[in-house]
Each structure stands twice: as structure tokens, then as C-alpha cells.
């Protein structure tokens, strides 16, 4: 059974940094895409950053230049380095993965993903 387990969330002041991790259990092969999504209370879920198995990345416009997605295949772990955090980044962050061969324009579409973690909370205070 495939499990995605996030960690690294917390509370920081604006301008601070956090690094989220997503460990993959129960699957030894590479997903086609893995990524981070977030949802704030009362808001729609949105794709934040995704990386394909070919290394191609896609970012939400509002996080470009501040967030960096990466993965360590040897450790079966996905990361999201978040710098220059803003209060509007406050949300529950979810790790997701898919075996589907996605078109690049679909990378940030949550409905295309098969597996989800339980989420980790990120709170940024002003």
C-alpha cells in the first residue's frame, strides 16, 4: 500500500523559511509526477509546485522565485523549500503523486493525482 507522509510544517514569521518533506512508503518505482498542493480555510485547493520524472518543474505564479521543489530518489523523498514566506502562504500543504503520463499544462491540477498525504500545516504570521 502506497503512503505519502509529510513533515516539516510549522509556524514562522513573514520572511522566514521552512522545508517540507514527503516520504513515500510502499512503492519502489518512480511516480511520473510528484508535487505539493495547498488549501487554506474557505479556499480552493491549488497546485503549488510539481516535478516530473524528467526533472521538469511547474510552479504557482505567486511562489515562483521563493519556493523550490526537489526530490531525492535514493531516499524516496520529495521536498519543498519555502523561502521569503508570506502570510498568504498560510495553508495546509499536501504531497501528491501520480503514475499518469501528464501533459505539462496539467501538472498543477490536483484532480490528476492518485495518491495524497495527510497534510502538514504551515502558518506564517505578519
Short mmCIF file of C-alpha atoms in Angstrom, two decimals:
data_model
loop_
_atom_site.label_atom_id
_atom_site.label_comp_id
_atom_site.label_asym_id
_atom_site.label_seq_id
_atom_site.Cartn_x
_atom_site.Cartn_y
_atom_site.Cartn_z
CA UNK A 1 0.00 0.00 0.00
CA UNK A 2 1.41 3.35 -1.05
CA UNK A 3 1.66 6.01 1.64
CA UNK A 4 2.82 9.60 1.41
CA UNK A 5 3.84 11.14 4.74
CA UNK A 6 4.51 14.87 5.01
CA UNK A 7 6.55 16.63 7.68
CA UNK A 8 8.24 19.96 8.26
CA UNK A 9 5.30 22.28 8.67
CA UNK A 10 5.13 24.83 11.45
CA UNK A 11 4.71 28.46 12.38
CA UNK A 12 7.09 31.14 11.17
CA UNK A 13 7.15 34.89 10.82
CA UNK A 14 6.89 36.57 7.46
CA UNK A 15 10.20 36.43 5.63
CA UNK A 16 11.14 33.14 7.24
CA UNK A 17 11.77 29.73 5.71
CA UNK A 18 10.52 26.19 6.06
CA UNK A 19 11.36 22.95 4.29
CA UNK A 20 8.62 20.40 3.81
CA UNK A 21 9.38 16.73 3.25
CA UNK A 22 7.23 13.97 1.82
CA UNK A 23 8.38 10.40 2.36
CA UNK A 24 7.00 7.68 0.08
CA UNK A 25 6.35 4.24 1.53
CA UNK A 26 5.23 1.06 -0.16
CA UNK A 27 6.38 1.89 -3.68
CA UNK A 28 9.85 1.40 -5.06
CA UNK A 29 9.37 2.80 -8.54
CA UNK A 30 9.20 6.44 -9.61
CA UNK A 31 5.93 8.23 -9.98
CA UNK A 32 5.51 10.22 -13.18
CA UNK A 33 4.82 13.41 -11.22
CA UNK A 34 5.01 14.41 -7.59
CA UNK A 35 4.03 17.72 -6.16
CA UNK A 36 2.79 19.98 -3.43
CA UNK A 37 -0.69 21.39 -3.15
CA UNK A 38 -2.20 23.64 -0.52
CA UNK A 39 -5.58 24.62 0.81
CA UNK A 40 -6.41 27.50 3.09
CA UNK A 41 -9.68 27.59 5.07
CA UNK A 42 -12.55 28.57 2.81
CA UNK A 43 -10.36 28.47 -0.27
CA UNK A 44 -10.00 26.09 -3.20
CA UNK A 45 -7.07 23.70 -3.25
CA UNK A 46 -4.29 24.94 -5.51
CA UNK A 47 -1.20 23.40 -7.00
CA UNK A 48 1.98 24.95 -5.62
CA UNK A 49 4.88 23.07 -7.20
CA UNK A 50 5.26 19.87 -9.19
CA UNK A 51 8.23 17.93 -10.51
CA UNK A 52 8.09 15.35 -13.24
CA UNK A 53 10.22 12.23 -13.52
CA UNK A 54 12.15 14.03 -16.26
CA UNK A 55 13.00 16.82 -13.81
CA UNK A 56 10.69 19.37 -15.37
CA UNK A 57 9.06 21.63 -12.79
CA UNK A 58 5.97 23.80 -12.63
CA UNK A 59 5.20 26.46 -10.03
CA UNK A 60 2.24 28.54 -8.99
CA UNK A 61 2.96 32.09 -10.14
CA UNK A 62 2.78 33.53 -6.62
CA UNK A 63 5.56 31.25 -5.33
CA UNK A 64 7.99 31.48 -8.23
CA UNK A 65 11.39 32.62 -7.04
CA UNK A 66 10.55 31.80 -3.42
CA UNK A 67 9.78 28.07 -3.40
CA UNK A 68 11.90 25.24 -4.79
CA UNK A 69 10.76 21.67 -5.31
CA UNK A 70 13.25 18.80 -5.38
CA UNK A 71 13.40 15.08 -4.85
CA UNK A 72 15.86 12.50 -3.60
CA UNK A 73 15.07 9.25 -5.40
CA UNK A 74 17.51 7.29 -3.26
CA UNK A 75 15.53 8.31 -0.18
CA UNK A 76 12.12 8.20 -1.87
CA UNK A 77 11.52 11.71 -0.57
CA UNK A 78 10.10 14.88 -2.06
CA UNK A 79 10.99 18.33 -0.69
CA UNK A 80 9.64 21.84 -0.85
CA UNK A 81 12.00 24.60 0.24
CA UNK A 82 9.95 27.67 1.07
CA UNK A 83 11.76 30.98 1.49
CA UNK A 84 10.54 34.55 1.96
CA UNK A 85 7.29 33.23 3.32
CA UNK A 86 4.25 35.50 3.35
CA UNK A 87 1.08 35.38 5.45
CA UNK A 88 -0.85 34.42 2.30
CA UNK A 89 1.19 31.20 2.16
CA UNK A 90 -0.63 30.01 5.27
CA UNK A 91 -2.43 26.76 4.44
CA UNK A 92 -2.45 23.01 4.84
CA UNK A 93 0.14 21.63 2.45
CA UNK A 94 -0.36 18.24 0.83
CA UNK A 95 2.02 15.98 -1.03
CA UNK A 96 0.58 14.19 -4.06
CA UNK A 97 1.77 11.71 -6.66
CA UNK A 98 0.56 10.16 -9.88
CA UNK A 99 1.53 7.43 -12.31
CA UNK A 100 -0.42 9.13 -15.08
CA UNK A 101 1.53 10.49 -18.01
CA UNK A 102 0.51 14.12 -17.56
CA UNK A 103 0.71 16.87 -20.11
CA UNK A 104 2.82 19.70 -18.71
CA UNK A 105 -0.18 22.03 -18.61
CA UNK A 106 -1.87 19.59 -16.20
CA UNK A 107 0.99 19.38 -13.71
CA UNK A 108 -0.70 21.67 -11.17
CA UNK A 109 -4.17 20.12 -11.49
CA UNK A 110 -4.91 18.24 -8.31
CA UNK A 111 -7.59 16.09 -9.90
CA UNK A 112 -4.91 14.32 -11.94
CA UNK A 113 -3.19 12.84 -8.88
CA UNK A 114 -3.79 9.34 -7.49
CA UNK A 115 -2.15 9.49 -4.09
CA UNK A 116 -2.25 12.07 -1.33
CA UNK A 117 -0.66 12.56 2.04
CA UNK A 118 -2.47 13.67 5.19
CA UNK A 119 -1.11 17.21 5.07
CA UNK A 120 1.13 19.43 7.17
CA UNK A 121 0.13 22.87 8.41
CA UNK A 122 2.12 25.97 7.51
CA UNK A 123 1.28 29.19 9.34
CA UNK A 124 3.00 32.48 8.50
CA UNK A 125 2.43 35.43 10.79
CA UNK A 126 2.96 39.07 9.86
#
